[in-house]
Structures are given as C-alpha cells and as structure tokens.
PDB file of N, CA and C in Angstrom:
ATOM      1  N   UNK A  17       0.853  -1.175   0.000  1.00 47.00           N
ATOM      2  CA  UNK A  17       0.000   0.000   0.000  1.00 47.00           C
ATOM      3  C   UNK A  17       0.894   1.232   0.000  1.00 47.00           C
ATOM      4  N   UNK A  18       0.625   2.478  -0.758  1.00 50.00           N
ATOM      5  CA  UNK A  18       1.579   3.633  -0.789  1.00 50.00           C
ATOM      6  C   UNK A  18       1.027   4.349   0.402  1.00 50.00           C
ATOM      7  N   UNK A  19       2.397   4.905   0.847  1.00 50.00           N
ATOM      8  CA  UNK A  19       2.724   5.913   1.996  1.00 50.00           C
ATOM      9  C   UNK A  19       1.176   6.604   2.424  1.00 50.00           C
ATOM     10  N   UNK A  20       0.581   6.944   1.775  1.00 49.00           N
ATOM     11  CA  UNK A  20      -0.413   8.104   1.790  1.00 49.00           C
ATOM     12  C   UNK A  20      -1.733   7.432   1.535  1.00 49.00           C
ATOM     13  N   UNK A  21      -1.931   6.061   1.174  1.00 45.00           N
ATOM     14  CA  UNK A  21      -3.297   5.358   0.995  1.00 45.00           C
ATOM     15  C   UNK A  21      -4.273   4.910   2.316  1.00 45.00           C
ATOM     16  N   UNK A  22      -5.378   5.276   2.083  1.00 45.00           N
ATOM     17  CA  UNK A  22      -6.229   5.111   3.025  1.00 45.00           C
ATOM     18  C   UNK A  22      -6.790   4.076   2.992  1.00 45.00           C
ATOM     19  N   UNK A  23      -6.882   3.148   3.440  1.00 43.00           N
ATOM     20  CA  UNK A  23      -7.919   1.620   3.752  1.00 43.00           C
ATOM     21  C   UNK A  23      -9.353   2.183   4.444  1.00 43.00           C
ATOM     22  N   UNK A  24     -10.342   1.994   4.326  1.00 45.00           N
ATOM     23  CA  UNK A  24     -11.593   2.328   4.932  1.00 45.00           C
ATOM     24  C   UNK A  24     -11.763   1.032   5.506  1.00 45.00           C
ATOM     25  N   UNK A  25     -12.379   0.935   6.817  1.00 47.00           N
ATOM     26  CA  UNK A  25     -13.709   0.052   7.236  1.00 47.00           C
ATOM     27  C   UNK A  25     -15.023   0.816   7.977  1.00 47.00           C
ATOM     28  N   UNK A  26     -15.334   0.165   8.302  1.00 47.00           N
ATOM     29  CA  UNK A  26     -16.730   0.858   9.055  1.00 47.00           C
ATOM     30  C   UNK A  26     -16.705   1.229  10.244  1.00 47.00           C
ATOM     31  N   UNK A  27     -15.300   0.993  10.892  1.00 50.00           N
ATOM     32  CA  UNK A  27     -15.153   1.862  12.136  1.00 50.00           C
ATOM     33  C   UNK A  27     -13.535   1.750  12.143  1.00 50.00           C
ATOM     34  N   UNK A  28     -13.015   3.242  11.612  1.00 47.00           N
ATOM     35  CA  UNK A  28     -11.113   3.252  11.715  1.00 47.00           C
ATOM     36  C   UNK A  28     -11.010   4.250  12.764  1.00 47.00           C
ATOM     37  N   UNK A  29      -9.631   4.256  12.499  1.00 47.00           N
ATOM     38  CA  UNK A  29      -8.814   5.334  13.274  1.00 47.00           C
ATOM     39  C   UNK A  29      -8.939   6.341  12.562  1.00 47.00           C
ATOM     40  N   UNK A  30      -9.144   7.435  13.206  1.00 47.00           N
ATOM     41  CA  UNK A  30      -9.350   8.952  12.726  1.00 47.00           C
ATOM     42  C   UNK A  30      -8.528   9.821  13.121  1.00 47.00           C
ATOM     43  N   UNK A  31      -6.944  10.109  12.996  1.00 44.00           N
ATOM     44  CA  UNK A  31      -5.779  10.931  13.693  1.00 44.00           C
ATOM     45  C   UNK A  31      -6.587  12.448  13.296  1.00 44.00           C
ATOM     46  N   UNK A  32      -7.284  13.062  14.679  1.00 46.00           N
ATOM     47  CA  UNK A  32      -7.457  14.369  14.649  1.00 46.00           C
ATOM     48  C   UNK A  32      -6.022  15.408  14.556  1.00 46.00           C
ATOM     49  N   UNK A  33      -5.317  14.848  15.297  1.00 46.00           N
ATOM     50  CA  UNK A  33      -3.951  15.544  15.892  1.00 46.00           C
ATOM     51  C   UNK A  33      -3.358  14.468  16.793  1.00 46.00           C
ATOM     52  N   UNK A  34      -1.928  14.628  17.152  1.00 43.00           N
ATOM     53  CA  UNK A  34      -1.410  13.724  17.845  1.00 43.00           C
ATOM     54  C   UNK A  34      -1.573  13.726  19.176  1.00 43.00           C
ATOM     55  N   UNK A  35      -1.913  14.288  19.831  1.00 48.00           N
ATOM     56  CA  UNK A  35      -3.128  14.031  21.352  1.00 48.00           C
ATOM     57  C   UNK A  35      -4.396  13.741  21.268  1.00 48.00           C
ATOM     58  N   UNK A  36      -5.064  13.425  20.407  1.00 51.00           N
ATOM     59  CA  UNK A  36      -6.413  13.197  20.170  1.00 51.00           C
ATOM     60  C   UNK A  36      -6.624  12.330  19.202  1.00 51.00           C
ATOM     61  N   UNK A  37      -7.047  10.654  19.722  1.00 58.00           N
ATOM     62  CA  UNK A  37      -7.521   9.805  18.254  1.00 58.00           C
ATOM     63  C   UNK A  37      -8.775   9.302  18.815  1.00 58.00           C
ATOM     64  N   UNK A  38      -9.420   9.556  17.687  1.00 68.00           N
ATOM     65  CA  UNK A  38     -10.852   9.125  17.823  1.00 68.00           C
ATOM     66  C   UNK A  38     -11.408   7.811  16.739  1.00 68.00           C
ATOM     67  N   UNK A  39     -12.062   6.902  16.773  1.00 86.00           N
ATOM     68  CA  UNK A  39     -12.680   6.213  16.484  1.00 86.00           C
ATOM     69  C   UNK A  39     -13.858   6.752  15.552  1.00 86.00           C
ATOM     70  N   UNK A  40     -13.294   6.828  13.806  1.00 90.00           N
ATOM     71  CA  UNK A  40     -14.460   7.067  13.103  1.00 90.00           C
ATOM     72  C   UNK A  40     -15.420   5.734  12.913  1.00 90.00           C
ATOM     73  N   UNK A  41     -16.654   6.586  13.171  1.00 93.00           N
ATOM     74  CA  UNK A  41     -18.050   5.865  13.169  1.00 93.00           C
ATOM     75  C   UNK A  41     -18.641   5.800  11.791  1.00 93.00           C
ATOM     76  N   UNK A  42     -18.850   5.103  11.022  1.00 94.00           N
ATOM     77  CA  UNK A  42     -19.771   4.822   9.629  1.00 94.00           C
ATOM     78  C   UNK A  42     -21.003   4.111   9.711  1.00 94.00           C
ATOM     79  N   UNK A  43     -22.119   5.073   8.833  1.00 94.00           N
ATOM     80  CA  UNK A  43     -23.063   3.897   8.915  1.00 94.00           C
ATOM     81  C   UNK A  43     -23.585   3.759   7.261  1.00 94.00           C
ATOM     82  N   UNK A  44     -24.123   2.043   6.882  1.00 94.00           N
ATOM     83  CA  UNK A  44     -23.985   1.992   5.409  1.00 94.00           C
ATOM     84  C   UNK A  44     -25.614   2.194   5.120  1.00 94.00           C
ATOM     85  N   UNK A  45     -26.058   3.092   4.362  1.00 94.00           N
ATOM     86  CA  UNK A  45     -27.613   3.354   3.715  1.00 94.00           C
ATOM     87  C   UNK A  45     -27.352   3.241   2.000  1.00 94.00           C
ATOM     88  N   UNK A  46     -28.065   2.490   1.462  1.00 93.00           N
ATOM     89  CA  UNK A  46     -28.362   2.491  -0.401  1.00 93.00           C
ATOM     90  C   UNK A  46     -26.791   2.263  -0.364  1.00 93.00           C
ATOM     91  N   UNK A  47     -25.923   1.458  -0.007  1.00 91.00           N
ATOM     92  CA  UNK A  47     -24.493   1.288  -0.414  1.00 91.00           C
ATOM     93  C   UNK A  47     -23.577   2.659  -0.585  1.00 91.00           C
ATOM     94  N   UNK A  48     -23.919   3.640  -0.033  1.00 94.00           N
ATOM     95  CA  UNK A  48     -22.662   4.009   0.418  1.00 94.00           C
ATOM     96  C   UNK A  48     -23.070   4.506   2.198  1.00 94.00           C
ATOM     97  N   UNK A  49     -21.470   4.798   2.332  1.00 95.00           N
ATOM     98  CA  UNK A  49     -21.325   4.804   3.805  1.00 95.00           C
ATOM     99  C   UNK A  49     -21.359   6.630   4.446  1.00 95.00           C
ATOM    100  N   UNK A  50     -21.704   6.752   5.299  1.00 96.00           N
ATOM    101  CA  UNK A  50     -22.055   7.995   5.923  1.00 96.00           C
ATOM    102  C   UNK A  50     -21.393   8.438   7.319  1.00 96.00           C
ATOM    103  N   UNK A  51     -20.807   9.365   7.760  1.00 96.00           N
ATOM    104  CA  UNK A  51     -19.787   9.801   8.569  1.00 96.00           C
ATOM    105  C   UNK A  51     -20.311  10.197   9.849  1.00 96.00           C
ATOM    106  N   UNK A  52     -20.921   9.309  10.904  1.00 95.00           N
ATOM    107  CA  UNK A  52     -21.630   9.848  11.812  1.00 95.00           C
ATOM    108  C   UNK A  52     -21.116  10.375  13.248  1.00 95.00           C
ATOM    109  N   UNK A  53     -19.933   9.876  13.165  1.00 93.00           N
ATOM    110  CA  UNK A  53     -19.317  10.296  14.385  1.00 93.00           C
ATOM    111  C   UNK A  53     -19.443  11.252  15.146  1.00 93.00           C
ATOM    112  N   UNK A  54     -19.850  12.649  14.556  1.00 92.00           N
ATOM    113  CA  UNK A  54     -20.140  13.525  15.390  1.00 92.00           C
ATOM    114  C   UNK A  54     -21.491  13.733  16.230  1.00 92.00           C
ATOM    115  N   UNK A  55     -22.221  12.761  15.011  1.00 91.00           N
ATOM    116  CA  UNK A  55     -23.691  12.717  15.285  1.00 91.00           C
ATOM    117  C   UNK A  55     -24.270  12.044  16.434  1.00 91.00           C
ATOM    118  N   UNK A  56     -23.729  10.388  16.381  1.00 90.00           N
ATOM    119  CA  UNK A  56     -24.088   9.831  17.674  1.00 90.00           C
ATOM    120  C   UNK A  56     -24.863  10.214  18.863  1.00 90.00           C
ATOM    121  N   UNK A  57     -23.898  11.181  19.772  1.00 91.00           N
ATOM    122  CA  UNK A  57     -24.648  11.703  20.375  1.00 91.00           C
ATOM    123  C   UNK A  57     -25.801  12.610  20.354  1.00 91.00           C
ATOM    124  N   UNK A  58     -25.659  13.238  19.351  1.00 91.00           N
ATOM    125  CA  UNK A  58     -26.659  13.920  19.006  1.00 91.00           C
ATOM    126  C   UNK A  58     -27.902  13.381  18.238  1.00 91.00           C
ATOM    127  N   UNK A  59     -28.085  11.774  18.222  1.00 91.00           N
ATOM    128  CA  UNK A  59     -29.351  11.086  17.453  1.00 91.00           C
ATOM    129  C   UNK A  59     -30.238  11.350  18.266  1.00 91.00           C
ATOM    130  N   UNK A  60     -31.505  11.654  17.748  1.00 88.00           N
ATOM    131  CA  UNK A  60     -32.794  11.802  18.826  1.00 88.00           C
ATOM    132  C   UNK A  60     -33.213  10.061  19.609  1.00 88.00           C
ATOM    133  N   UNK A  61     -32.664   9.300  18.827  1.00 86.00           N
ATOM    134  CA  UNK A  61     -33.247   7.866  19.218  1.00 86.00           C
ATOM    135  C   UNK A  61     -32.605   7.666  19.825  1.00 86.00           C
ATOM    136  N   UNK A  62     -31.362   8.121  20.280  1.00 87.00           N
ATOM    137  CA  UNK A  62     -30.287   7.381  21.159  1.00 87.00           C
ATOM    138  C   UNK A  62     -29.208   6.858  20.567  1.00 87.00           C
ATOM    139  N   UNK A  63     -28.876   5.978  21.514  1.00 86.00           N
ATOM    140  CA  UNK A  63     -27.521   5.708  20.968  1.00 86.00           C
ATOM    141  C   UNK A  63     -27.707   3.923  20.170  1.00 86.00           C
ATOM    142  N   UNK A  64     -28.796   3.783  19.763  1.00 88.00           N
ATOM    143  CA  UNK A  64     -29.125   2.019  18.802  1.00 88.00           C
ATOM    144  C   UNK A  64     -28.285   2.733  17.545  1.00 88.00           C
ATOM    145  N   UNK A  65     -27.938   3.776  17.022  1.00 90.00           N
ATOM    146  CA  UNK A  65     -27.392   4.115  15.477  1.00 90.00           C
ATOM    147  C   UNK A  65     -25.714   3.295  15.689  1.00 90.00           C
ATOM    148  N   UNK A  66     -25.352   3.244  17.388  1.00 90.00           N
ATOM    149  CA  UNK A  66     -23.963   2.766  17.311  1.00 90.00           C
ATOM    150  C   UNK A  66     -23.750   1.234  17.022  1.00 90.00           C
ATOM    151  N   UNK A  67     -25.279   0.636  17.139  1.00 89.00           N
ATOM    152  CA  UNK A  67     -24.835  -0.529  16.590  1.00 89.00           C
ATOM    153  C   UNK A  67     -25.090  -0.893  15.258  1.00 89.00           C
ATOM    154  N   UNK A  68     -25.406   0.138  14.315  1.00 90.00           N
ATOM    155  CA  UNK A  68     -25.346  -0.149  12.882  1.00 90.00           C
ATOM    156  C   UNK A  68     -23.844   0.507  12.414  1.00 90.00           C
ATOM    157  N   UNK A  69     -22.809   0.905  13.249  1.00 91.00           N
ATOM    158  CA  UNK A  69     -21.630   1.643  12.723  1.00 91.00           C
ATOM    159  C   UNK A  69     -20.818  -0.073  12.849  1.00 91.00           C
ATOM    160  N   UNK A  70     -21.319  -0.732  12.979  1.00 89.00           N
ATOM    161  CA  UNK A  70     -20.025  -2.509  13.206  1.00 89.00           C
ATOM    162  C   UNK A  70     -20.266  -2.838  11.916  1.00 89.00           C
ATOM    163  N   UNK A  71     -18.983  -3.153  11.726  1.00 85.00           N
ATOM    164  CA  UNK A  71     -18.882  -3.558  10.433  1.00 85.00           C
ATOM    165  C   UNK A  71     -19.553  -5.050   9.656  1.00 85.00           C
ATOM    166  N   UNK A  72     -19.902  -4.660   8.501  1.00 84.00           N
ATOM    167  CA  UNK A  72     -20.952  -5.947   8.269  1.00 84.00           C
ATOM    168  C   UNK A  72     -22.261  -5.221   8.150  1.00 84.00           C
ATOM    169  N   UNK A  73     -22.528  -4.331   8.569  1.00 89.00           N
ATOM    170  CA  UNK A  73     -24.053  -3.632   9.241  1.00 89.00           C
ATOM    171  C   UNK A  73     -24.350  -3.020   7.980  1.00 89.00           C
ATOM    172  N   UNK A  74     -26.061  -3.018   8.103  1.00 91.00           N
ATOM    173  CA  UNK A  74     -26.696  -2.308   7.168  1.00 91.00           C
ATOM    174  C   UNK A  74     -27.221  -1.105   7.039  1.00 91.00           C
ATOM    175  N   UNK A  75     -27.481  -0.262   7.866  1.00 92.00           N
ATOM    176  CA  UNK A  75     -28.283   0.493   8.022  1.00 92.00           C
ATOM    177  C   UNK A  75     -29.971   1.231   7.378  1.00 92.00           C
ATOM    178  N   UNK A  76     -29.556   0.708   5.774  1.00 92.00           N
ATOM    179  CA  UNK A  76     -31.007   0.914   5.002  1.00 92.00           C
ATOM    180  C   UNK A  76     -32.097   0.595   5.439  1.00 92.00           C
ATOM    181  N   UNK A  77     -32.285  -0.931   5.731  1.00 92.00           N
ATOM    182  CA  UNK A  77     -34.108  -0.946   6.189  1.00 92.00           C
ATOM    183  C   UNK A  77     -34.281  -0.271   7.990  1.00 92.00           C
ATOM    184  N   UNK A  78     -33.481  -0.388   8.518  1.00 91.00           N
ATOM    185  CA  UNK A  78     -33.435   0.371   9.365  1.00 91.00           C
ATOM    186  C   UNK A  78     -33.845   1.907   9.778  1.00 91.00           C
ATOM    187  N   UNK A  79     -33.137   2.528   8.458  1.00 92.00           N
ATOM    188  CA  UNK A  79     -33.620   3.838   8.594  1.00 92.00           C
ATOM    189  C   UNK A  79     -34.674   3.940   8.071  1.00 92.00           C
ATOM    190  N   UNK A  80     -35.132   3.636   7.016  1.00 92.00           N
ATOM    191  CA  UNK A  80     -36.425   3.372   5.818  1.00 92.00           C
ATOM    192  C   UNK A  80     -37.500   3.306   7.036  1.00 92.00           C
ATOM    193  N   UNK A  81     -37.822   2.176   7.605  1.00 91.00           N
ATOM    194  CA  UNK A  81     -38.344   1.851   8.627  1.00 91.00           C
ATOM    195  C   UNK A  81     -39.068   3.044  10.032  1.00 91.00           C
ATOM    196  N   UNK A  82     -37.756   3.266  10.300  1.00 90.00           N
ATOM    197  CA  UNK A  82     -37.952   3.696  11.751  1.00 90.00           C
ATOM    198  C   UNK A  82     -38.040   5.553  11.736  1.00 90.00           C
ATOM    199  N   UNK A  83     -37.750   5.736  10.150  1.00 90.00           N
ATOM    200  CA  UNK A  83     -38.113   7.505   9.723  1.00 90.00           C
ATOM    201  C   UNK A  83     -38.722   7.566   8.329  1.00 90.00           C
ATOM    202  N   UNK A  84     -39.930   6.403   8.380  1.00 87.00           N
ATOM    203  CA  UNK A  84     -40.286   7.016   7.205  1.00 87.00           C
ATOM    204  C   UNK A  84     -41.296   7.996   7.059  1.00 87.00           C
ATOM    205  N   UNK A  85     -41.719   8.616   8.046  1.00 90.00           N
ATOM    206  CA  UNK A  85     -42.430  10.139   7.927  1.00 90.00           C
ATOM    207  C   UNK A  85     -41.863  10.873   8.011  1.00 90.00           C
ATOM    208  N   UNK A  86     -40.325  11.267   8.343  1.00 91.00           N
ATOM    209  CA  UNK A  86     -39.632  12.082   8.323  1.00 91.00           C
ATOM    210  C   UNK A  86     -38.223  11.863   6.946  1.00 91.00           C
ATOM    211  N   UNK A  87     -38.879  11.257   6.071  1.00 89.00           N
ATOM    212  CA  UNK A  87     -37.309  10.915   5.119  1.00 89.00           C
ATOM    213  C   UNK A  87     -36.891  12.065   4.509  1.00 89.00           C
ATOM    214  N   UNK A  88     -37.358  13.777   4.175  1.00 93.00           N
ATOM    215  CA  UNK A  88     -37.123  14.574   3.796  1.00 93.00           C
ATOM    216  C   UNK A  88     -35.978  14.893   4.670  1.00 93.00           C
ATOM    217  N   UNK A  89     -36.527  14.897   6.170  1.00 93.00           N
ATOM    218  CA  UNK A  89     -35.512  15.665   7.173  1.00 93.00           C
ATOM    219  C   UNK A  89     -34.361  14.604   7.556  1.00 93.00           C
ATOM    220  N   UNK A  90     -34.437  13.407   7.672  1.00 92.00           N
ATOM    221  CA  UNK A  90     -32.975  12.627   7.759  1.00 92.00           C
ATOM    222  C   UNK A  90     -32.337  12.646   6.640  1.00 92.00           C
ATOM    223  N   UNK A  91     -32.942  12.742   5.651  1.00 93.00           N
ATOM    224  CA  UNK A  91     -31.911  13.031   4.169  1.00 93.00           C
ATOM    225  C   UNK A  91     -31.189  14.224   4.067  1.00 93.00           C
ATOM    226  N   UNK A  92     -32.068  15.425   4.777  1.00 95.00           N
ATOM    227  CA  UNK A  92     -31.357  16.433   4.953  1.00 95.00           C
ATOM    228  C   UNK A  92     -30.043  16.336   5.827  1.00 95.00           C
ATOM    229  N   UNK A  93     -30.262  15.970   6.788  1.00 94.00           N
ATOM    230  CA  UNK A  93     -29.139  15.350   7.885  1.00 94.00           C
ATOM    231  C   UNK A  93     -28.128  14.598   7.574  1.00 94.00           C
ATOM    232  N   UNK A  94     -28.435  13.785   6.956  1.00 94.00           N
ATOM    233  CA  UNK A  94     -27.635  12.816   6.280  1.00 94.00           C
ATOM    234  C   UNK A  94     -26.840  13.568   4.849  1.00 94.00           C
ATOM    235  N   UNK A  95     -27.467  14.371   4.103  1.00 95.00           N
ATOM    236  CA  UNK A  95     -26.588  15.233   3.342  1.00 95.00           C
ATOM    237  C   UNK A  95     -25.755  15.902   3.829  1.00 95.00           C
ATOM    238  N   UNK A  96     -25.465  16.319   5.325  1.00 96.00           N
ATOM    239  CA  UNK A  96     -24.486  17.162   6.008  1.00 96.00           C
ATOM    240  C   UNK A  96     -23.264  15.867   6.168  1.00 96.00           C
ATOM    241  N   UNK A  97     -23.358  14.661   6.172  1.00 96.00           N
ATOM    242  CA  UNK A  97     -22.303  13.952   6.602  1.00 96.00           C
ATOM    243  C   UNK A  97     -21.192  13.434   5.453  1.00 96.00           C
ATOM    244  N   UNK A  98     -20.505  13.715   5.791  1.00 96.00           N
ATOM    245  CA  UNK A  98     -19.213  13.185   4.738  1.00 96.00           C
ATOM    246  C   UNK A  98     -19.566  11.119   4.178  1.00 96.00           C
ATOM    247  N   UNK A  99     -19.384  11.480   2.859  1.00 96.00           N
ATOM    248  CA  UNK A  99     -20.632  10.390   2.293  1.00 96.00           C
ATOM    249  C   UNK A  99     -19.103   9.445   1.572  1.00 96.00           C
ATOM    250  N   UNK A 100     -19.036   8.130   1.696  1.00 95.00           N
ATOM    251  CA  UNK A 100     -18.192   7.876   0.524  1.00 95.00           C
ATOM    252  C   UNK A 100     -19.044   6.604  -0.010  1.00 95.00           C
ATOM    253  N   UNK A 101     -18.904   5.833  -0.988  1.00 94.00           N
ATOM    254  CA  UNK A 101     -19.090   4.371  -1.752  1.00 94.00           C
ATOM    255  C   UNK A 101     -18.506   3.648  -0.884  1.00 94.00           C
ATOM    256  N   UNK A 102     -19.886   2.523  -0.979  1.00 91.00           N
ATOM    257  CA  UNK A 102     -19.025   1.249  -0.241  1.00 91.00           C
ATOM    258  C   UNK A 102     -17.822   0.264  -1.164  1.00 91.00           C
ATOM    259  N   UNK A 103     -17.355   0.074  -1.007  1.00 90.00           N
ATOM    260  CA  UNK A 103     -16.610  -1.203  -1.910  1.00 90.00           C
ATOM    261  C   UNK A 103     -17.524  -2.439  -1.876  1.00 90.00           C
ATOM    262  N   UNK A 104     -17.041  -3.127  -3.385  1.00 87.00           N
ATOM    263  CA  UNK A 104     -17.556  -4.573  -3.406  1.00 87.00           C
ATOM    264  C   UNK A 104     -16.864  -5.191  -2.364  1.00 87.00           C
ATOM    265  N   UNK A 105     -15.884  -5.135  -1.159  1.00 86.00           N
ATOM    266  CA  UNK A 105     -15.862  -6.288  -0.652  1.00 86.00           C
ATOM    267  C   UNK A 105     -16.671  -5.854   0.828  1.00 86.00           C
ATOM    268  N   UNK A 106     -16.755  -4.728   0.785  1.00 85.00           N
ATOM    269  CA  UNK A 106     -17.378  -4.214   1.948  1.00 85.00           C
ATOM    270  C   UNK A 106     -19.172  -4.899   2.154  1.00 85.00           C
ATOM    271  N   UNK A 107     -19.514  -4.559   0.890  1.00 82.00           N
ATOM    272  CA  UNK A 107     -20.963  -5.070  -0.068  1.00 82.00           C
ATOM    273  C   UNK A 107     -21.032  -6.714   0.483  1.00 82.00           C
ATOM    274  N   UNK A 108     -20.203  -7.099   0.131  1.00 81.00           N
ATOM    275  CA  UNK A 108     -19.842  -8.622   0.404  1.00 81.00           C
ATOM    276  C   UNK A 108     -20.045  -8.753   2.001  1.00 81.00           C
ATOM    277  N   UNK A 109     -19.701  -7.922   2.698  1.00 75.00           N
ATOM    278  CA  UNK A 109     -19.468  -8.247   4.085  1.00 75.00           C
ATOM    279  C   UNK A 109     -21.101  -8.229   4.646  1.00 75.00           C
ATOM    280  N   UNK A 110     -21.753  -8.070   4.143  1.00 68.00           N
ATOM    281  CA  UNK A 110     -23.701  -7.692   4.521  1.00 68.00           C
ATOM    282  C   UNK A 110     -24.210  -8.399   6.048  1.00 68.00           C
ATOM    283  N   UNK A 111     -24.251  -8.281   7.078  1.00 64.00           N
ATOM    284  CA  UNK A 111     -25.500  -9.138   7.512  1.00 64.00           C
ATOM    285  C   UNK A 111     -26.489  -8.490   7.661  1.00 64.00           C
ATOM    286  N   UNK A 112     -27.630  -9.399   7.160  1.00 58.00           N
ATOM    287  CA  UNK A 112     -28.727  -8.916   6.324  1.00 58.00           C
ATOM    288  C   UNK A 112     -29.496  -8.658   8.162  1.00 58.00           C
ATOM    289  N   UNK A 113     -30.674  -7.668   8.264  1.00 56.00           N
ATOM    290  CA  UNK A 113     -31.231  -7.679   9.614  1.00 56.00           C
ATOM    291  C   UNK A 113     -32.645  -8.240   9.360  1.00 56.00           C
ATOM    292  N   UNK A 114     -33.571  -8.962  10.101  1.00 54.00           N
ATOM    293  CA  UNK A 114     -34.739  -8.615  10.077  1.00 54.00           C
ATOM    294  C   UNK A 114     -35.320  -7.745  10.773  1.00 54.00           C
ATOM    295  N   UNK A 115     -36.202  -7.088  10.825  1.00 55.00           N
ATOM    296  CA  UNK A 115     -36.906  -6.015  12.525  1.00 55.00           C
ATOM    297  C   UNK A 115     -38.017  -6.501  12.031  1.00 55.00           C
ATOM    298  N   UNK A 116     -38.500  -6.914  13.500  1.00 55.00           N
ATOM    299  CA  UNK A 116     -40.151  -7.112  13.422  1.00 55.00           C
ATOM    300  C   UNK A 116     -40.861  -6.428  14.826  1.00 55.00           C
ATOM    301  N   UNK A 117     -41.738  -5.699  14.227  1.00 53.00           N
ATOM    302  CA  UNK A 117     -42.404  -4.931  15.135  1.00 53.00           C
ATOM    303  C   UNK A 117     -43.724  -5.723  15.830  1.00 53.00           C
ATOM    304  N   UNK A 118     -43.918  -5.552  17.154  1.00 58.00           N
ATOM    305  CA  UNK A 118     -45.075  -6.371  17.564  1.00 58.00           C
ATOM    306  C   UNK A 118     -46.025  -5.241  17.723  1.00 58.00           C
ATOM    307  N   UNK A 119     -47.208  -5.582  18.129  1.00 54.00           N
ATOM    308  CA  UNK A 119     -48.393  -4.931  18.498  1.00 54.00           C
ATOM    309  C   UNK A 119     -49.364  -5.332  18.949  1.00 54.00           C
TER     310      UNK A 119
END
C-alpha cells in the first residue's frame, strides 16, 4: 500500500492531531457509507445508530423503517455527513437484519 493510501472500514482510526484519536463511526444506507461520528450523540433515538456503525451492518431498512415520515428531514441530515461508496468487498461483508415490530 503507498505511503499516503487510506484503507476504509466501518469503524477506523481517525488521527485528529497527535493528542487526540478518535474512532471514526460509519453507517452503510443504499451502499454508500455515511460519517456519523459527530452525530451519535446527538441522534434523537439514542444511541441504537452505534450498533449499525459494526462492520458488516446495514443500516437501510433500518432507517427506511424507523423515519419514514420524516425521510425529507434525515436526508437532509444525512446530506451534512461526509458520504463515501461502499466497496464490493465491503458489499460482500452484509448481515442482512430482520426487525419485526409487535403490536
């Protein structure tokens, strides 16, 4: 790998500065991945978004699901976050979720 190449996964090292490393957070929607780290705390639902940042994770029916009266305004939200493509091997890595809601 050259000097300067970045490897992605769904949760790396993020060198802010050399006193400060933080743990970037990703979460994957429609195949590409989304930069939530700052967000976390700031989700209205809490903190369940940290377990779609493990790698393997899906996040699509998830969000689809659990904001679909609001998909204007999480898209908006989600347009503020640093967005990249997943890779095919990332794609490969899927576990698929079910959610089933009772009532």
């Amino acid at each position: 790998m050259a000097p300067n190449q970045t490897t992605y996964m769904s949760a790396i090292p993020d060198v802010r500065n050399s006193d400060n490393i933080k743990t970037k957070k990703e979460i994957r929607y429609e195949g590409d991945f989304y930069d939530v780290t700052e967000w976390i705390n700031r989700h209205p639902g809490g903190k369940i978004i940290v377990f779609y940042t493990e790698i393997g994770e899906d996040a699509t029916v998830a969000i689809q699901q659990f904001h679909q009266r609001a998909t204007n305004k999480v898209m908006g939200i989600m347009g503020s976050f640093t967005k990249r493509t997943a890779t095919s091997q990332e794609l490969q890595n899927n576990k698929p979720k079910l959610i089933f809601f009772l009532s």
